[in-house]
Short mmCIF file of C-alpha atoms in Angstrom, two decimals:
data_model
loop_
_atom_site.label_atom_id
_atom_site.label_comp_id
_atom_site.label_asym_id
_atom_site.label_seq_id
_atom_site.Cartn_x
_atom_site.Cartn_y
_atom_site.Cartn_z
CA MET A 21 -31.71 -18.69 17.46
CA THR A 22 -30.29 -15.93 15.31
CA GLU A 23 -26.80 -15.32 13.96
CA VAL A 24 -25.90 -11.64 13.95
CA GLU A 25 -22.78 -9.79 12.77
CA ASN A 26 -19.63 -11.81 12.38
CA THR A 27 -17.80 -10.95 15.59
CA LYS A 28 -15.29 -13.54 16.71
CA PRO A 29 -13.61 -13.10 20.09
CA GLU A 30 -9.92 -13.21 20.87
CA LEU A 31 -8.62 -16.47 22.32
CA PRO A 32 -7.49 -16.51 25.95
CA GLU A 33 -3.80 -16.32 26.76
CA ASN A 34 -3.52 -19.86 28.09
CA VAL A 35 -5.83 -21.99 25.97
CA ARG A 36 -7.32 -25.10 27.62
CA VAL A 37 -9.41 -27.29 25.33
CA ARG A 38 -10.89 -30.74 25.82
CA PHE A 39 -12.06 -33.81 23.96
CA CYS A 40 -14.78 -35.68 25.84
CA PRO A 41 -16.42 -38.46 23.82
CA SER A 42 -19.02 -40.92 25.05
CA PRO A 43 -17.97 -44.57 24.61
CA THR A 44 -21.07 -45.66 22.72
CA GLY A 45 -19.76 -47.24 19.53
CA ILE A 46 -16.92 -47.49 17.07
CA PRO A 47 -14.97 -44.21 16.71
CA HIS A 48 -16.28 -42.25 13.74
CA VAL A 49 -14.81 -39.52 11.56
CA GLY A 50 -16.91 -36.75 13.12
CA MET A 51 -15.54 -37.65 16.54
CA VAL A 52 -11.99 -37.71 15.22
CA ARG A 53 -12.43 -34.35 13.44
CA THR A 54 -13.50 -32.87 16.81
CA ALA A 55 -10.45 -34.35 18.52
CA LEU A 56 -8.16 -33.15 15.72
CA PHE A 57 -9.35 -29.54 15.79
CA ASN A 58 -9.08 -29.35 19.58
CA TRP A 59 -5.62 -30.93 19.48
CA ALA A 60 -4.44 -28.61 16.70
CA GLU A 61 -5.69 -25.53 18.58
CA ALA A 62 -3.92 -26.63 21.75
CA ARG A 63 -0.68 -27.35 19.91
CA HIS A 64 -0.85 -24.14 17.84
CA THR A 65 -1.35 -21.94 20.92
CA LYS A 66 0.96 -24.03 23.11
CA GLY A 67 -2.06 -24.58 25.32
CA THR A 68 -3.37 -27.66 27.14
CA PHE A 69 -5.37 -30.52 25.63
CA VAL A 70 -7.50 -32.46 28.13
CA PHE A 71 -8.99 -35.87 27.28
CA ARG A 72 -11.81 -37.19 29.43
CA ILE A 73 -14.60 -39.72 28.95
CA GLU A 74 -18.31 -39.01 29.40
CA ASP A 75 -19.60 -42.41 30.48
CA THR A 76 -22.61 -41.81 32.70
CA ASP A 77 -25.05 -43.58 30.35
CA ALA A 78 -24.73 -47.12 31.69
CA GLN A 79 -27.15 -48.55 29.11
CA ARG A 80 -25.21 -47.30 26.07
CA ASP A 81 -21.62 -46.98 27.25
CA SER A 82 -19.21 -49.89 26.86
CA GLU A 83 -15.66 -50.67 27.92
CA GLU A 84 -14.99 -51.95 24.40
CA SER A 85 -15.86 -48.57 22.94
CA TYR A 86 -13.77 -46.82 25.61
CA ASN A 87 -10.73 -48.89 24.61
CA GLN A 88 -11.41 -48.26 20.91
CA ILE A 89 -11.40 -44.50 21.43
CA ILE A 90 -8.00 -44.68 23.11
CA GLU A 91 -6.75 -47.02 20.38
CA ALA A 92 -7.96 -44.58 17.71
CA LEU A 93 -6.21 -41.57 19.25
CA ASN A 94 -3.00 -43.53 19.73
CA TRP A 95 -3.06 -44.79 16.13
CA LEU A 96 -3.65 -41.27 14.81
CA GLY A 97 -0.91 -39.76 16.98
CA ILE A 98 -3.30 -37.37 18.75
CA ASP A 99 -1.75 -37.00 22.20
CA TRP A 100 -3.07 -35.19 25.25
CA ASP A 101 -1.59 -33.34 28.20
CA GLU A 102 -4.05 -34.20 30.97
CA GLY A 103 -6.66 -36.89 31.33
CA ILE A 104 -7.16 -40.57 30.66
CA ASN A 105 -4.04 -42.70 31.33
CA VAL A 106 -2.00 -39.50 31.77
CA GLY A 107 -3.44 -38.00 34.93
CA GLY A 108 -3.55 -34.39 36.00
CA PRO A 109 -4.76 -32.13 38.77
CA ASP A 110 -8.50 -32.40 38.04
CA GLY A 111 -9.22 -36.13 37.96
CA PRO A 112 -10.80 -38.54 37.88
CA TYR A 113 -11.25 -38.18 34.12
CA ARG A 114 -14.14 -40.62 33.69
CA GLN A 115 -17.54 -39.21 34.58
CA SER A 116 -18.61 -42.56 36.03
CA GLU A 117 -16.05 -41.93 38.79
CA ARG A 118 -17.18 -38.35 39.52
CA GLY A 119 -20.67 -39.00 40.91
CA ASP A 120 -20.06 -37.35 44.28
CA ILE A 121 -18.85 -34.18 42.55
CA TYR A 122 -22.07 -33.86 40.54
CA LYS A 123 -24.22 -34.62 43.59
CA ASP A 124 -22.49 -31.88 45.54
CA VAL A 125 -22.85 -29.28 42.76
CA ALA A 126 -26.51 -30.20 42.20
CA ALA A 127 -27.22 -29.71 45.91
CA LYS A 128 -25.58 -26.27 45.81
CA LEU A 129 -27.64 -25.27 42.75
CA LEU A 130 -30.83 -26.39 44.49
CA GLU A 131 -29.99 -24.63 47.73
CA ALA A 132 -29.21 -21.37 45.91
CA GLY A 133 -32.49 -21.50 44.01
CA TYR A 134 -30.82 -21.87 40.60
CA ALA A 135 -32.34 -25.34 40.33
CA TYR A 136 -35.68 -26.61 41.58
CA GLU A 137 -37.49 -29.89 42.13
CA SER A 138 -39.81 -30.94 39.31
CA PHE A 139 -42.36 -33.71 39.84
CA SER A 140 -44.14 -33.53 36.45
CA THR A 141 -44.13 -36.68 34.37
CA PRO A 142 -43.69 -36.53 30.57
CA GLU A 143 -47.32 -37.58 30.17
CA GLU A 144 -48.51 -34.75 32.40
CA ILE A 145 -46.43 -32.22 30.49
CA GLU A 146 -47.90 -33.39 27.18
CA ALA A 147 -51.45 -33.30 28.59
CA ARG A 148 -51.00 -29.74 29.84
CA ASN A 149 -49.68 -28.65 26.45
CA VAL A 150 -52.70 -30.15 24.68
CA ALA A 151 -55.09 -28.56 27.18
CA ALA A 152 -53.47 -25.17 26.60
CA GLY A 153 -53.74 -25.51 22.81
CA ARG A 154 -50.01 -26.01 22.35
CA PRO A 155 -48.40 -28.82 20.34
CA LYS A 156 -48.19 -32.02 22.35
CA ALA A 157 -44.40 -32.09 22.10
CA PHE A 158 -44.00 -28.36 22.86
CA GLY A 159 -41.83 -29.13 25.87
CA TYR A 160 -41.79 -28.34 29.55
CA ASP A 161 -44.06 -25.47 30.65
CA GLY A 162 -42.49 -24.40 33.95
CA TYR A 163 -45.33 -25.91 35.99
CA ASP A 164 -43.14 -26.92 38.98
CA ARG A 165 -41.21 -23.66 39.26
CA ASN A 166 -43.09 -22.34 42.28
CA LEU A 167 -44.49 -25.39 44.01
CA THR A 168 -45.17 -24.91 47.71
CA GLU A 169 -43.66 -27.19 50.30
CA GLU A 170 -47.15 -28.65 50.81
CA GLN A 171 -47.47 -29.50 47.11
CA LYS A 172 -44.02 -31.09 47.09
CA ALA A 173 -44.92 -33.13 50.16
CA ALA A 174 -48.12 -34.30 48.49
CA PHE A 175 -46.19 -35.50 45.46
CA ARG A 176 -43.73 -37.31 47.68
CA ALA A 177 -46.61 -38.93 49.52
CA GLU A 178 -47.70 -40.38 46.15
CA GLY A 179 -44.26 -42.00 45.91
CA ARG A 180 -42.94 -39.54 43.36
CA LYS A 181 -39.29 -38.53 43.24
CA PRO A 182 -38.36 -35.20 41.72
CA ALA A 183 -36.05 -34.39 38.86
CA LEU A 184 -33.92 -31.28 39.20
CA ARG A 185 -34.39 -28.54 36.62
CA ILE A 186 -32.36 -25.40 35.99
CA ARG A 187 -34.33 -22.16 36.25
CA MET A 188 -33.79 -20.36 32.94
CA PRO A 189 -33.81 -16.55 33.20
CA ASP A 190 -36.43 -14.47 31.44
CA GLU A 191 -33.93 -12.76 29.20
CA ASP A 192 -32.12 -13.31 25.92
CA VAL A 193 -28.95 -15.43 25.90
CA ALA A 194 -26.21 -14.35 23.50
CA PHE A 195 -22.58 -15.24 22.88
CA ASP A 196 -19.85 -14.74 20.30
CA ASP A 197 -19.13 -18.06 18.64
CA LEU A 198 -15.50 -18.57 17.57
CA ILE A 199 -16.67 -19.94 14.22
CA ARG A 200 -20.12 -18.43 13.63
CA GLY A 201 -19.90 -15.00 15.22
CA ARG A 202 -22.70 -13.51 17.32
CA ILE A 203 -25.55 -15.89 18.16
CA GLU A 204 -28.66 -14.97 20.14
CA PHE A 205 -31.38 -17.09 21.72
CA LYS A 206 -34.57 -15.21 22.59
CA ALA A 207 -36.00 -15.29 26.10
CA GLY A 208 -38.40 -18.18 26.54
CA SER A 209 -37.01 -20.18 23.60
CA VAL A 210 -35.20 -22.58 25.93
CA PRO A 211 -37.36 -24.20 28.64
CA ASP A 212 -36.16 -25.08 32.12
CA TYR A 213 -34.18 -28.29 31.62
CA VAL A 214 -33.41 -31.38 33.67
CA ILE A 215 -29.94 -31.79 35.15
CA VAL A 216 -30.66 -34.74 37.47
CA ARG A 217 -33.15 -37.55 36.82
CA PRO A 218 -35.69 -38.58 39.48
CA ASN A 219 -33.50 -41.62 40.25
CA GLY A 220 -30.58 -39.33 41.08
CA ASP A 221 -28.56 -39.89 37.89
CA PRO A 222 -26.90 -36.69 36.63
CA LEU A 223 -27.43 -35.80 32.97
CA TYR A 224 -24.99 -34.46 30.35
CA THR A 225 -26.57 -31.04 30.87
CA LEU A 226 -24.96 -30.99 34.34
CA THR A 227 -21.89 -33.19 34.07
CA ASN A 228 -20.40 -31.63 30.94
CA PRO A 229 -20.32 -27.99 32.07
CA VAL A 230 -19.34 -28.95 35.63
CA ASP A 231 -16.37 -30.92 34.31
CA ASP A 232 -15.42 -28.05 31.99
CA ALA A 233 -15.61 -25.62 34.92
CA MET A 234 -13.56 -27.75 37.30
CA MET A 235 -10.97 -28.56 34.63
CA ARG A 236 -10.72 -24.84 33.79
CA ILE A 237 -11.60 -25.39 30.12
CA ASN A 238 -11.75 -21.95 28.53
CA VAL A 239 -12.30 -22.88 24.86
CA VAL A 240 -15.08 -25.37 24.05
CA LEU A 241 -14.86 -26.65 20.47
CA ARG A 242 -17.62 -29.08 19.56
CA GLY A 243 -20.05 -30.09 16.85
CA GLU A 244 -22.85 -27.96 15.45
CA ASP A 245 -25.37 -30.52 16.73
CA LEU A 246 -24.69 -29.26 20.27
CA LEU A 247 -25.31 -25.60 19.43
CA SER A 248 -28.90 -25.70 20.71
CA SER A 249 -27.64 -26.72 24.17
CA THR A 250 -25.24 -23.78 24.44
CA PRO A 251 -27.68 -21.28 26.03
CA ARG A 252 -28.35 -23.85 28.76
CA GLN A 253 -24.64 -24.19 29.40
CA ILE A 254 -24.11 -20.42 29.45
CA VAL A 255 -26.89 -19.94 32.02
CA LEU A 256 -25.56 -22.81 34.14
CA TYR A 257 -22.07 -21.34 33.90
CA HIS A 258 -23.32 -18.04 35.29
CA TYR A 259 -24.75 -19.95 38.25
CA LEU A 260 -21.53 -21.97 38.70
CA ILE A 261 -19.51 -18.76 38.73
CA GLU A 262 -21.84 -17.34 41.40
CA LEU A 263 -21.30 -20.51 43.44
CA GLY A 264 -17.52 -20.38 43.02
CA VAL A 265 -17.44 -23.66 41.07
CA ALA A 266 -16.37 -21.94 37.84
CA LYS A 267 -13.93 -19.07 37.45
CA GLU A 268 -14.90 -17.79 34.01
CA MET A 269 -17.21 -18.30 31.06
CA PRO A 270 -15.53 -20.37 28.32
CA LEU A 271 -15.54 -19.39 24.67
CA PHE A 272 -17.59 -21.64 22.39
CA GLY A 273 -16.94 -22.69 18.81
CA HIS A 274 -19.34 -24.97 16.93
CA MET A 275 -17.82 -26.92 14.06
CA PRO A 276 -19.86 -27.61 10.91
CA TYR A 277 -21.72 -30.82 10.25
CA VAL A 278 -19.94 -33.52 8.26
CA MET A 279 -22.30 -34.51 5.45
CA GLY A 280 -22.50 -37.90 3.76
CA GLN A 281 -24.34 -39.07 0.66
CA GLY A 282 -27.52 -37.35 -0.48
CA ASN A 283 -27.13 -34.13 1.52
CA LYS A 284 -27.64 -35.95 4.79
CA LYS A 285 -25.55 -35.62 7.92
CA LEU A 286 -22.96 -38.39 8.06
CA SER A 287 -24.38 -41.03 10.37
CA LYS A 288 -22.45 -43.30 12.71
CA ARG A 289 -24.00 -46.14 10.72
CA ASP A 290 -22.60 -44.96 7.38
CA PRO A 291 -19.59 -47.08 6.30
CA GLU A 292 -17.52 -44.02 5.43
CA SER A 293 -17.99 -42.83 9.03
CA ASN A 294 -16.22 -45.86 10.53
CA LEU A 295 -12.66 -44.89 11.45
CA PHE A 296 -11.40 -48.46 11.79
CA LEU A 297 -12.89 -49.43 8.43
CA HIS A 298 -10.72 -46.72 6.84
CA ARG A 299 -7.72 -48.07 8.71
CA ASP A 300 -8.54 -51.64 7.61
CA ASN A 301 -8.77 -50.46 4.00
CA GLY A 302 -5.27 -49.03 4.27
CA PHE A 303 -5.52 -45.35 5.12
CA ILE A 304 -2.41 -44.13 6.89
CA ARG A 305 -2.85 -41.70 9.75
CA GLU A 306 -1.15 -38.83 7.90
CA GLY A 307 -3.52 -39.12 4.96
CA LEU A 308 -6.69 -39.52 6.99
CA LEU A 309 -5.88 -36.66 9.38
CA ASN A 310 -4.99 -34.42 6.44
CA TYR A 311 -8.36 -35.10 4.83
CA LEU A 312 -10.34 -34.70 8.06
CA ALA A 313 -8.65 -31.34 8.60
CA LEU A 314 -10.18 -30.21 5.30
CA LEU A 315 -13.69 -30.82 6.63
CA GLY A 316 -14.26 -27.20 7.54
CA TRP A 317 -10.73 -25.76 7.37
CA SER A 318 -7.99 -25.21 4.81
CA ILE A 319 -4.33 -24.37 5.12
CA ALA A 320 -4.38 -22.25 1.94
CA PRO A 321 -6.84 -21.64 -0.93
CA ASP A 322 -4.88 -23.70 -3.45
CA ARG A 323 -3.39 -26.42 -1.24
CA ASP A 324 -4.91 -29.65 0.04
CA VAL A 325 -1.92 -31.76 1.07
CA PHE A 326 0.01 -30.90 4.23
CA SER A 327 1.57 -32.46 7.31
CA MET A 328 0.27 -32.23 10.85
CA ASP A 329 3.24 -30.04 11.78
CA GLU A 330 2.16 -27.62 9.06
CA MET A 331 -1.43 -27.75 10.30
CA ILE A 332 -0.32 -26.94 13.85
CA GLU A 333 1.66 -23.97 12.59
CA LYS A 334 -1.33 -22.49 10.72
CA PHE A 335 -4.45 -23.66 12.58
CA ASP A 336 -6.80 -21.14 14.14
CA VAL A 337 -10.30 -22.32 14.97
CA ARG A 338 -11.64 -18.91 13.98
CA ASP A 339 -10.71 -19.78 10.38
CA VAL A 340 -13.02 -22.82 10.37
CA LYS A 341 -15.97 -22.39 8.01
CA ALA A 342 -19.50 -22.59 9.39
CA ASN A 343 -20.94 -24.26 6.26
CA PRO A 344 -21.43 -28.06 6.31
CA ALA A 345 -18.48 -30.08 5.05
CA ARG A 346 -18.96 -33.06 2.75
CA PHE A 347 -17.08 -36.32 3.27
CA ASP A 348 -15.78 -37.30 -0.19
CA ILE A 349 -14.19 -40.75 -0.03
CA ASP A 350 -12.54 -40.38 -3.44
CA LYS A 351 -10.80 -37.17 -2.39
CA ALA A 352 -9.81 -38.77 0.92
CA ILE A 353 -8.22 -41.70 -0.92
CA SER A 354 -6.44 -39.34 -3.32
CA ILE A 355 -4.91 -37.38 -0.43
CA ASN A 356 -3.94 -40.62 1.28
CA ALA A 357 -2.13 -41.70 -1.89
CA GLU A 358 -0.09 -38.47 -1.78
CA HIS A 359 0.98 -39.21 1.79
CA ILE A 360 1.86 -42.82 0.95
CA ARG A 361 4.17 -41.53 -1.79
CA MET A 362 5.89 -39.25 0.75
CA LEU A 363 6.80 -42.12 3.10
CA GLU A 364 10.37 -43.33 3.25
CA PRO A 365 10.53 -46.69 1.38
CA GLN A 366 11.31 -48.71 4.50
CA ASP A 367 8.54 -46.96 6.43
CA PHE A 368 6.18 -47.82 3.58
CA LEU A 369 7.22 -51.47 3.79
CA ASN A 370 6.96 -51.60 7.58
CA ARG A 371 3.43 -50.24 7.46
CA SER A 372 2.43 -52.53 4.58
CA VAL A 373 3.52 -55.80 6.18
CA PRO A 374 0.53 -56.15 8.56
CA TYR A 375 -1.81 -55.81 5.58
CA LEU A 376 0.22 -58.31 3.57
CA HIS A 377 0.06 -60.79 6.44
CA ARG A 378 -3.66 -60.23 6.89
CA ASP A 379 -4.18 -60.99 3.20
CA GLY A 380 -2.05 -64.13 3.33
CA VAL A 381 0.79 -62.83 1.17
CA VAL A 382 3.65 -62.99 3.68
CA SER A 383 4.50 -65.23 6.62
CA ALA A 384 4.52 -62.68 9.47
CA ASP A 385 2.99 -59.35 10.47
CA SER A 386 6.24 -57.44 11.07
CA TRP A 387 9.19 -56.67 8.82
CA ASP A 388 11.80 -58.24 11.09
CA ALA A 389 9.87 -61.51 11.28
CA LEU A 390 9.70 -62.02 7.49
CA THR A 391 11.88 -64.51 5.65
CA ASP A 392 15.00 -63.28 3.87
CA ARG A 393 13.36 -63.91 0.49
CA GLU A 394 10.23 -61.95 1.46
CA ARG A 395 12.31 -58.97 2.55
CA GLU A 396 14.41 -59.17 -0.61
CA VAL A 397 11.38 -59.24 -2.91
CA LEU A 398 9.56 -56.47 -1.04
CA THR A 399 12.64 -54.24 -1.00
CA ALA A 400 12.94 -54.62 -4.77
CA ALA A 401 9.19 -54.10 -5.23
CA ALA A 402 8.81 -51.01 -3.02
CA PRO A 403 9.84 -48.38 -5.60
CA LEU A 404 7.54 -50.05 -8.16
CA VAL A 405 4.51 -50.31 -5.89
CA GLN A 406 4.65 -47.29 -3.60
CA PRO A 407 3.89 -44.71 -6.34
CA ARG A 408 0.97 -46.81 -7.63
CA VAL A 409 -1.10 -47.64 -4.54
CA ARG A 410 -3.59 -45.31 -2.89
CA LEU A 411 -4.26 -47.44 0.20
CA LEU A 412 -2.05 -49.93 2.01
CA GLY A 413 -4.79 -52.50 1.49
CA GLU A 414 -3.91 -52.43 -2.23
CA VAL A 415 -0.29 -53.49 -1.71
CA ALA A 416 -1.05 -57.21 -1.43
CA GLY A 417 -2.67 -57.27 -4.85
CA MET A 418 0.39 -55.61 -6.32
CA VAL A 419 3.11 -57.71 -4.70
CA GLY A 420 1.34 -61.05 -4.30
CA SER A 421 2.51 -62.30 -7.68
CA LEU A 422 6.08 -61.17 -6.98
CA LEU A 423 6.23 -63.11 -3.72
CA SER A 424 4.53 -66.20 -5.12
CA THR A 425 6.57 -69.03 -6.62
CA GLU A 426 3.55 -70.50 -8.43
CA GLY A 427 4.16 -71.41 -12.04
CA TYR A 428 0.65 -70.41 -13.12
CA ILE A 429 -1.58 -67.65 -11.76
CA GLU A 430 -5.28 -67.83 -12.58
CA PRO A 431 -6.14 -64.44 -14.14
CA ASP A 432 -8.77 -62.18 -12.61
CA ALA A 433 -11.97 -61.84 -14.59
CA ASP A 434 -11.19 -58.31 -15.80
CA ALA A 435 -7.67 -59.42 -16.81
CA LYS A 436 -9.11 -62.29 -18.89
CA LYS A 437 -11.39 -59.85 -20.71
CA GLN A 438 -8.33 -57.87 -21.73
CA LEU A 439 -6.87 -60.80 -23.64
CA LYS A 440 -7.55 -60.58 -27.38
CA ASP A 441 -7.56 -63.29 -30.04
CA SER A 442 -3.89 -62.56 -30.67
CA ALA A 443 -2.89 -63.53 -27.10
CA PRO A 444 -1.86 -67.16 -27.87
CA ALA A 445 0.44 -66.07 -30.73
CA VAL A 446 1.88 -63.26 -28.61
CA LEU A 447 2.68 -65.68 -25.78
CA ASP A 448 4.26 -68.16 -28.20
CA ALA A 449 6.55 -65.43 -29.55
CA ALA A 450 7.39 -64.17 -26.06
CA ILE A 451 8.27 -67.68 -24.83
CA ALA A 452 10.50 -68.29 -27.81
CA ALA A 453 12.32 -64.98 -27.43
CA LEU A 454 12.80 -65.21 -23.67
CA ASP A 455 13.84 -68.85 -23.65
CA ALA A 456 17.12 -67.79 -25.27
CA VAL A 457 17.92 -65.16 -22.62
CA ALA A 458 20.71 -66.26 -20.31
CA GLU A 459 20.22 -66.16 -16.56
CA GLY A 460 22.86 -63.45 -16.26
CA ASP A 461 21.04 -61.25 -18.77
CA TRP A 462 17.63 -61.59 -17.05
CA LYS A 463 17.52 -57.88 -16.24
CA THR A 464 14.83 -55.25 -16.68
CA ASP A 465 16.35 -53.34 -19.60
CA PHE A 466 17.41 -56.45 -21.52
CA LEU A 467 13.99 -58.08 -21.07
CA HIS A 468 12.33 -54.90 -22.35
CA GLU A 469 14.59 -54.80 -25.41
CA THR A 470 14.11 -58.51 -26.14
CA LEU A 471 10.31 -58.48 -25.95
CA ASN A 472 9.98 -55.16 -27.75
CA LYS A 473 12.01 -56.52 -30.69
CA ALA A 474 10.21 -59.88 -30.79
CA LEU A 475 6.65 -58.60 -30.36
CA VAL A 476 6.54 -55.00 -31.56
CA GLU A 477 9.31 -54.63 -34.13
CA ASP A 478 9.32 -58.15 -35.61
CA GLY A 479 5.80 -59.27 -34.64
CA GLY A 480 4.07 -56.05 -35.63
CA TYR A 481 1.87 -55.94 -32.51
CA LYS A 482 0.94 -52.66 -30.90
CA PRO A 483 2.51 -52.36 -27.41
CA ARG A 484 -0.85 -52.85 -25.65
CA LEU A 485 -1.52 -56.10 -27.51
CA ALA A 486 2.13 -57.15 -27.23
CA PHE A 487 2.67 -56.70 -23.50
CA GLY A 488 -0.88 -57.18 -22.19
CA PRO A 489 -0.83 -61.02 -22.29
CA VAL A 490 2.66 -61.06 -20.76
CA ARG A 491 1.45 -58.83 -17.91
CA VAL A 492 -1.56 -61.07 -17.27
CA ALA A 493 0.71 -64.14 -17.25
CA MET A 494 3.07 -62.53 -14.73
CA SER A 495 0.50 -61.18 -12.28
CA GLY A 496 -2.95 -62.47 -13.17
CA ARG A 497 -4.08 -58.86 -13.00
CA ARG A 498 -4.94 -56.10 -15.41
CA VAL A 499 -3.05 -53.59 -13.26
CA SER A 500 0.31 -54.62 -11.81
CA PRO A 501 3.75 -53.27 -10.98
CA PRO A 502 5.92 -52.43 -14.01
CA LEU A 503 6.18 -55.53 -16.18
CA PHE A 504 9.88 -55.93 -16.89
CA GLU A 505 10.94 -55.07 -13.34
CA SER A 506 8.46 -57.69 -12.14
CA MET A 507 9.93 -60.28 -14.46
CA GLU A 508 13.41 -59.59 -13.11
CA ILE A 509 12.20 -59.90 -9.50
CA VAL A 510 10.47 -63.28 -9.96
CA GLY A 511 13.36 -64.69 -12.01
CA LYS A 512 13.53 -66.62 -15.28
CA ASP A 513 12.22 -69.98 -14.08
CA VAL A 514 9.02 -68.61 -12.55
CA ALA A 515 8.46 -66.08 -15.35
CA MET A 516 8.78 -68.74 -18.07
CA ALA A 517 6.53 -71.13 -16.16
CA ARG A 518 3.85 -68.45 -15.94
CA LEU A 519 4.02 -67.59 -19.62
CA LYS A 520 3.70 -71.27 -20.53
CA GLY A 521 0.98 -71.78 -17.92
CA LEU A 522 -1.24 -69.03 -19.34
CA ARG A 523 -0.59 -70.25 -22.90
CA GLU A 524 -1.79 -73.73 -21.95
CA HIS A 525 -5.00 -72.31 -20.49
CA LEU A 526 -5.97 -70.27 -23.55
#
């Protein structure tokens, strides 16, 4: 394979793209990036986005994975125009329901001489390679290309059933990739390949291009790992056009690898690849999609944060970079934090509640089902917490102490380490000063003034030493919502009980 000059073709007038995952595991970020780029191209060009499922591998495919893929797209807001659960003119949209279609096309390819019966076993192919001085795993050698009817009959008499192979032409295969420019595969570099197993099962090498042809897909955007299969698809497409199955050759664009740790391709088994793990940790769809869009594309040289509407306005697959993209979880979290800050406060609360319920902080998993007190506390806490969390999974740690009515909160280990030898004296002074504050004056500004005078001005403590023990008493944490606002939210009785509780435990 060689990449030549950087020539990128024009897109067709009516773009039709597709997303066609195999349901073989939990949705991963590489899969979602593929869906996102196809969706963005369709929306940008006002084209059509088709969603189908490639589920012909009965041993690996699962209904659970199928449902998870749909759940993932729905959560992310990636919608489609034709396909699964939507319908359209070219169904069914699950390959497992299209067996007769593949059987019919395979028969036409065989009859026209574009495909042929191959009886060689893998062991025989390896043995012939060794005998010819080639590497054992060199690949298929074309042995069955010109078998006579007598030879085929003899194999059948042995009980053998043939696979079907596509007859690759003895010429170079070249195409203009939408992302990589001109790519050429030399004649002979791609052996004749199997499209139907001896047991009659069609392979991806047949089903994928046949579906694309019949669904009139004219722009195929997929991962770089499938680039080596493109010459096969181009040759098969030429045959399908000759047979009237396909109308035109689609354009191809191969998106860059997503790399993980240690310069290795991000694996499905890597934790940062697991889409639902990111959701469980508290990514919101806007933040995660924004970051995934940056894995090979950018909206502008000096801008990382944008909405999906802005992406749709600017996206052109020809602007995607061919170089591998690295998944950086810290940058992903940072971008997610920006999108959390852009949420309307009530939207932020609505989205946070399921995480709060999961973590045992509130009584229900929806805003409307919360108690009046929970809604009151969370409404007051939202402007304090929303600018400080990066993931929705962090909200519980920030608001748990505000919702709790406990008189003493056991400090976290890192919060305990923060307490200096002066902590007991600081707490004694704080308790004395705050005990005199009337209920009606228990407000943020007055509490700040009172403690600042008692601890900093009169006590001579630096602010960090003065307010650190009070913060630990209020929240049990080293990092918490703003201290004096928190004290107002929990009220005098609880705040005083917590100060006294920590003092007793020192």
